[in-house]
Tab-separated table of C-alpha atoms in Angstrom:
chain	number	residue	atom	x	y	z
A	234	MET	CA	64.507	-3.636	-30.055
A	235	THR	CA	64.903	-2.036	-26.614
A	236	THR	CA	67.596	-3.033	-24.638
A	237	PRO	CA	66.797	-4.976	-21.542
A	238	LEU	CA	67.804	-3.251	-18.266
A	239	GLN	CA	69.993	-4.808	-15.839
A	240	ASP	CA	68.301	-6.570	-13.075
A	241	ASP	CA	68.757	-4.496	-9.539
A	242	PRO	CA	66.924	-6.172	-6.453
A	243	GLN	CA	67.086	-2.693	-5.173
A	244	THR	CA	65.104	-0.718	-7.915
A	245	LEU	CA	64.194	-2.834	-10.985
A	246	VAL	CA	63.637	-6.653	-12.228
A	247	SER	CA	63.084	-8.184	-15.226
A	248	THR	CA	60.401	-10.969	-15.141
A	249	GLU	CA	63.413	-13.710	-15.955
A	250	TRP	CA	64.823	-12.808	-12.839
A	251	LEU	CA	61.875	-13.356	-10.879
A	252	ALA	CA	60.753	-16.439	-12.671
A	253	ALA	CA	64.540	-17.631	-11.471
A	254	HIS	CA	63.984	-16.980	-7.851
A	255	LEU	CA	60.279	-17.199	-7.900
A	256	LYS	CA	61.088	-20.650	-4.964
A	257	ASP	CA	63.694	-18.791	-2.992
A	258	PRO	CA	62.401	-18.701	1.087
A	259	ASP	CA	63.355	-15.320	1.770
A	260	LEU	CA	61.552	-14.028	-1.562
A	261	ARG	CA	58.502	-11.681	-0.826
A	262	ILE	CA	55.798	-10.334	-3.734
A	263	PHE	CA	53.430	-7.812	-3.375
A	264	ASP	CA	50.596	-7.299	-6.122
A	265	ALA	CA	50.333	-3.525	-5.758
A	266	SER	CA	47.464	-2.918	-8.463
A	267	TRP	CA	45.642	0.346	-8.222
A	268	TYR	CA	43.545	2.124	-10.658
A	269	LEU	CA	42.339	5.432	-11.486
A	270	PRO	CA	38.946	6.175	-10.711
A	271	GLY	CA	36.492	5.545	-13.933
A	272	SER	CA	39.534	2.702	-14.993
A	273	ASP	CA	36.688	0.293	-14.329
A	274	ARG	CA	39.158	-1.748	-13.069
A	275	ASP	CA	39.476	-3.375	-9.507
A	276	GLY	CA	43.019	-4.190	-8.225
A	277	ARG	CA	41.910	-6.400	-5.195
A	278	ALA	CA	39.353	-7.990	-7.239
A	279	GLU	CA	41.608	-9.006	-9.794
A	280	TYR	CA	44.032	-10.199	-7.619
A	281	ASP	CA	41.811	-12.611	-6.402
A	282	ILE	CA	41.454	-14.338	-9.689
A	283	ALA	CA	45.041	-14.338	-10.668
A	284	HIS	CA	48.144	-13.144	-9.494
A	285	ILE	CA	51.889	-14.139	-9.496
A	286	PRO	CA	52.470	-17.495	-7.070
A	287	GLY	CA	52.829	-16.424	-3.584
A	288	ALA	CA	52.338	-12.665	-3.831
A	289	ARG	CA	50.440	-11.097	-1.129
A	290	PHE	CA	48.071	-7.939	-2.163
A	291	PHE	CA	49.431	-4.415	-1.267
A	292	ASP	CA	46.059	-2.187	-1.023
A	293	ILE	CA	47.961	1.444	-0.803
A	294	ASP	CA	44.598	3.023	-0.223
A	295	GLU	CA	44.263	1.343	3.100
A	296	ILE	CA	48.309	1.145	3.914
A	297	ALA	CA	47.785	4.970	4.073
A	298	ASP	CA	47.227	7.270	6.967
A	299	LEU	CA	43.360	7.628	6.733
A	300	ARG	CA	42.941	10.892	9.098
A	301	SER	CA	44.341	12.645	5.758
A	302	ASP	CA	41.951	14.161	3.573
A	303	MET	CA	44.710	13.462	0.717
A	304	PRO	CA	44.845	9.755	-0.849
A	305	HIS	CA	46.817	7.361	0.307
A	306	THR	CA	49.139	9.395	1.808
A	307	VAL	CA	51.959	7.811	3.745
A	308	PRO	CA	51.044	5.539	6.523
A	309	PRO	CA	52.448	6.127	10.448
A	310	VAL	CA	55.530	3.755	11.011
A	311	GLU	CA	53.706	1.901	13.243
A	312	LYS	CA	50.881	0.862	10.666
A	313	PHE	CA	53.204	0.142	8.196
A	314	MET	CA	55.044	-2.243	10.468
A	315	SER	CA	51.939	-3.686	11.436
A	316	ARG	CA	50.404	-4.659	7.911
A	317	MET	CA	53.789	-5.995	6.728
A	318	ARG	CA	53.999	-8.118	10.034
A	319	ALA	CA	50.584	-9.382	9.142
A	320	MET	CA	51.902	-9.902	5.647
A	321	GLY	CA	54.528	-12.154	6.720
A	322	VAL	CA	56.852	-9.519	5.559
A	323	GLY	CA	60.187	-8.517	7.488
A	324	ASP	CA	63.939	-8.135	7.804
A	325	GLY	CA	65.777	-10.209	5.376
A	326	HIS	CA	63.183	-10.395	2.744
A	327	GLN	CA	63.721	-9.497	-0.917
A	328	VAL	CA	60.594	-8.209	-1.988
A	329	VAL	CA	59.325	-7.651	-5.676
A	330	VAL	CA	56.047	-5.703	-5.937
A	331	TYR	CA	54.160	-5.483	-9.298
A	332	ASP	CA	50.853	-4.081	-10.629
A	333	GLY	CA	48.360	-4.855	-13.279
A	334	SER	CA	49.293	-1.792	-15.606
A	335	GLY	CA	52.479	-2.820	-16.154
A	336	LEU	CA	54.892	-0.071	-14.310
A	337	PHE	CA	52.210	2.137	-12.535
A	338	SER	CA	51.385	2.064	-9.145
A	339	ALA	CA	54.302	-0.624	-7.845
A	340	ALA	CA	56.552	2.353	-8.051
A	341	ARG	CA	54.499	3.972	-5.090
A	342	VAL	CA	55.310	0.635	-2.798
A	343	TRP	CA	58.884	0.721	-3.912
A	344	TRP	CA	59.170	4.305	-2.377
A	345	LEU	CA	57.366	3.799	0.414
A	346	PHE	CA	59.458	0.828	1.339
A	347	ARG	CA	62.507	2.915	0.717
A	348	LEU	CA	60.599	5.847	3.031
A	349	MET	CA	60.761	3.112	5.534
A	350	GLY	CA	64.563	2.398	5.327
A	351	GLN	CA	63.783	-0.890	3.258
A	352	LYS	CA	66.093	-1.091	0.705
A	353	ASN	CA	66.097	-4.912	-0.572
A	354	ILE	CA	62.575	-4.055	-2.730
A	355	ALA	CA	62.435	-4.141	-6.528
A	356	VAL	CA	59.769	-3.443	-9.096
A	357	LEU	CA	58.672	-5.837	-11.523
A	358	ASP	CA	59.791	-4.524	-14.780
A	359	GLY	CA	56.473	-4.593	-16.883
A	360	GLY	CA	54.567	-6.264	-14.368
A	361	MET	CA	51.671	-8.520	-14.653
A	362	PRO	CA	50.931	-7.853	-18.461
A	363	LYS	CA	54.657	-8.881	-19.068
A	364	TRP	CA	54.444	-11.718	-17.306
A	365	ILE	CA	51.189	-13.436	-18.621
A	366	ALA	CA	52.268	-12.591	-22.180
A	367	GLU	CA	55.342	-14.678	-21.269
A	368	GLY	CA	53.128	-17.410	-20.509
A	369	ARG	CA	54.784	-17.634	-16.969
A	370	LYS	CA	52.132	-19.049	-14.040
A	371	ILE	CA	49.793	-17.689	-12.266
A	372	THR	CA	47.053	-18.832	-9.703
A	373	ASP	CA	44.106	-17.849	-7.509
A	374	ASP	CA	46.084	-19.566	-4.353
A	375	LYS	CA	46.664	-17.425	-1.161
A	376	PRO	CA	50.426	-18.195	0.047
A	377	LEU	CA	50.648	-19.469	3.507
A	378	ILE	CA	51.594	-16.338	5.926
A	379	ARG	CA	53.780	-16.472	9.367
A	380	ASP	CA	54.119	-13.184	11.094
A	381	ARG	CA	57.582	-11.893	11.071
A	382	HIS	CA	59.365	-8.637	12.197
A	383	MET	CA	60.296	-5.765	10.062
A	384	THR	CA	62.966	-2.683	11.690
A	385	VAL	CA	61.942	0.581	10.557
A	386	SER	CA	64.045	3.512	10.207
A	387	ARG	CA	61.840	6.303	8.417
A	388	GLN	CA	64.082	8.365	5.712
A	389	ASN	CA	62.566	11.700	6.449
A	390	GLN	CA	64.602	13.018	3.506
A	391	LEU	CA	62.693	11.089	0.621
A	392	VAL	CA	59.571	12.764	1.286
A	393	ARG	CA	58.312	16.451	1.302
A	394	ASP	CA	55.377	18.405	2.647
A	395	VAL	CA	53.628	21.294	1.106
A	396	THR	CA	55.629	23.968	3.058
A	397	GLN	CA	59.018	22.541	1.869
A	398	VAL	CA	57.808	22.473	-1.892
A	399	ALA	CA	56.785	26.053	-1.819
A	400	ARG	CA	59.955	27.231	-0.328
A	401	ALA	CA	61.847	24.887	-2.790
A	402	ALA	CA	59.831	26.344	-5.660
A	403	LYS	CA	60.368	30.109	-4.582
A	404	LEU	CA	64.007	29.840	-4.096
A	405	GLY	CA	64.784	27.454	-6.873
A	406	ASP	CA	67.497	25.488	-5.043
A	407	HIS	CA	65.513	22.166	-6.272
A	408	VAL	CA	64.062	20.672	-9.617
A	409	ILE	CA	60.556	19.592	-9.179
A	410	ILE	CA	59.300	17.664	-11.762
A	411	ASP	CA	55.791	16.754	-12.370
A	412	ALA	CA	54.929	13.101	-13.822
A	413	ARG	CA	51.203	13.855	-15.099
A	414	ALA	CA	50.097	14.257	-18.458
A	415	ALA	CA	50.962	17.237	-20.268
A	416	ASP	CA	47.566	18.599	-20.507
A	417	ARG	CA	46.973	18.250	-16.994
A	418	PHE	CA	50.416	20.320	-16.368
A	419	THR	CA	49.898	22.822	-18.609
A	420	GLY	CA	45.840	23.382	-17.371
A	421	ASP	CA	44.107	22.632	-20.623
A	422	ALA	CA	42.768	19.506	-18.825
A	423	PRO	CA	40.603	19.559	-15.769
A	424	GLU	CA	41.774	17.904	-12.799
A	425	PRO	CA	39.710	14.376	-12.010
A	426	ARG	CA	38.861	16.224	-8.151
A	427	GLU	CA	36.209	18.276	-7.908
A	428	GLY	CA	37.014	22.146	-6.734
A	429	MET	CA	40.674	21.327	-7.772
A	430	ARG	CA	42.376	23.997	-9.879
A	431	SER	CA	44.220	23.311	-12.952
A	432	GLY	CA	47.874	24.013	-13.561
A	433	HIS	CA	51.198	23.391	-12.252
A	434	ILE	CA	53.682	24.541	-9.369
A	435	PRO	CA	55.730	27.193	-10.725
A	436	GLY	CA	58.812	26.564	-12.021
A	437	SER	CA	58.419	22.974	-12.412
A	438	ARG	CA	59.530	20.839	-15.308
A	439	ASN	CA	56.959	18.319	-17.204
A	440	VAL	CA	58.006	14.703	-17.675
A	441	PRO	CA	54.947	12.373	-17.655
A	442	TYR	CA	55.847	8.887	-16.625
A	443	THR	CA	54.510	7.378	-19.816
A	444	THR	CA	57.834	9.295	-21.452
A	445	LEU	CA	60.153	6.977	-19.279
A	446	LEU	CA	58.258	3.627	-20.337
A	447	ASN	CA	58.620	1.531	-23.431
A	448	ALA	CA	55.934	0.347	-25.571
A	449	ASP	CA	55.104	-3.013	-23.767
A	450	GLY	CA	55.620	-1.086	-20.042
A	451	THR	CA	58.976	-1.422	-19.008
A	452	MET	CA	61.327	1.331	-18.262
A	453	LYS	CA	63.446	2.691	-20.546
A	454	ASP	CA	67.478	2.154	-20.617
A	455	ALA	CA	69.335	4.869	-18.886
A	456	ASP	CA	69.740	6.795	-22.234
A	457	GLY	CA	65.957	6.752	-22.836
A	458	ILE	CA	65.367	8.013	-18.942
A	459	ARG	CA	68.338	10.419	-19.374
A	460	ALA	CA	66.880	11.867	-22.816
A	461	ALA	CA	63.316	12.349	-21.371
A	462	PHE	CA	64.751	14.161	-18.421
A	463	ASP	CA	66.615	16.761	-21.018
A	464	ALA	CA	63.732	17.005	-23.396
A	465	ALA	CA	61.790	18.316	-20.496
A	466	GLY	CA	64.772	20.790	-19.435
A	467	VAL	CA	65.156	19.030	-15.912
A	468	ASP	CA	68.350	20.223	-14.570
A	469	LEU	CA	69.650	16.967	-12.571
A	470	SER	CA	72.533	18.802	-11.048
A	471	LYS	CA	69.917	20.532	-8.512
A	472	PRO	CA	68.501	18.377	-5.966
A	473	ALA	CA	64.777	16.921	-7.328
A	474	ILE	CA	61.326	16.619	-5.985
A	475	THR	CA	58.752	14.574	-7.825
A	476	THR	CA	55.343	15.423	-7.720
A	477	CYS	CA	51.817	14.225	-9.962
A	478	GLY	CA	48.341	14.263	-8.839
A	479	SER	CA	48.402	12.243	-5.559
A	480	GLY	CA	51.853	10.760	-5.014
A	481	VAL	CA	51.517	7.385	-7.256
A	482	THR	CA	53.032	8.318	-10.522
A	483	ALA	CA	55.880	10.606	-9.037
A	484	ALA	CA	57.032	7.694	-7.487
A	485	ILE	CA	58.126	6.418	-11.320
A	486	LEU	CA	60.129	9.465	-11.729
A	487	SER	CA	61.744	8.775	-8.309
A	488	LEU	CA	62.580	5.112	-9.583
A	489	ALA	CA	63.657	6.054	-12.977
A	490	LEU	CA	65.942	8.853	-11.049
A	491	GLU	CA	67.512	6.184	-8.906
A	492	ARG	CA	68.487	3.804	-11.787
A	493	ILE	CA	70.436	6.620	-13.582
A	494	GLY	CA	72.190	7.019	-10.471
A	495	LYS	CA	70.764	10.248	-9.113
A	496	THR	CA	69.778	9.559	-5.389
A	497	ASP	CA	69.215	13.247	-4.049
A	498	HIS	CA	65.495	13.023	-5.048
A	499	SER	CA	62.606	13.200	-2.847
A	500	LEU	CA	58.541	12.931	-3.411
A	501	TYR	CA	55.794	15.666	-2.760
A	502	ASP	CA	53.152	13.174	-0.937
A	503	GLY	CA	50.289	15.317	-1.109
A	504	SER	CA	51.280	16.469	-4.852
A	505	TRP	CA	48.443	18.386	-6.526
A	506	SER	CA	45.697	17.149	-5.023
A	507	GLU	CA	46.909	19.082	-2.154
A	508	TRP	CA	48.551	22.255	-3.977
A	509	GLY	CA	45.521	22.331	-6.298
A	510	MET	CA	43.272	22.625	-3.686
A	511	TYR	CA	44.926	25.397	-1.838
A	512	ASP	CA	43.901	28.942	-2.773
A	513	ASP	CA	47.020	30.852	-1.814
A	514	LEU	CA	49.612	28.876	-3.444
A	515	PRO	CA	50.719	29.921	-6.990
A	516	ILE	CA	50.044	28.070	-9.701
A	517	ALA	CA	51.058	28.461	-13.698
A	518	THR	CA	49.696	27.068	-16.635
A	519	GLY	CA	50.779	26.710	-20.269
A	520	ALA	CA	54.450	25.008	-21.180
A	521	ALA	CA	56.917	25.275	-18.668
């Protein structure tokens, strides 16, 4: 039996916590379900059929910078504020975000809120699968929404671009942690996007995001998180940069780091979708 994590409204909360606070007037819930291409699942369609009462749908592909060639990159501040206003999410609200996998795309929204200077946001540990398994209420009703203002203060230290990551890889002054599956990290499995090279950023360490999760999709306790990073040779004395395929599961690493009290971490937004497309950037293959 796994030891349950302590509820923290700024990182991770349990289904029990959410059930107890479900009728709080300042609570806002997001369903941020997103699935990899080829999974034959549609997050918005599933939301329309059933979601946690009061939940709004957060589309990470639309609340993004659509001018970018990379998928679901960070949206301009003005767009983020506009979308939050339209969904009735503003200053003073406690936000809880979940997804249909358990703990997958919700962490990306948690990180995006943190990037925008919002701290009162937590991921629902175990997500929709755990909520349903416990027999908790679901609905297809849409919430009544009233515009609310959100004050945004972008925290630039939480995101890294390709130039910054290339410099960090060259100097070795950061630990770069890759959340992709081991066979993609080593270059033994092809990348899902056509024309993309296989391998990893030189010097990076591989912590597949699944190694941070329990069998039921909840996050491991602090000891389990530290053990996963230790097993991969991650030097937590250095500032961390998280990365993955397209900046989604990297946020699970960021959330795990935050859970163990490591706050000097940033996320490479372009991740391998960007790095793997540039022939002039070095790549490594095989185990780290």
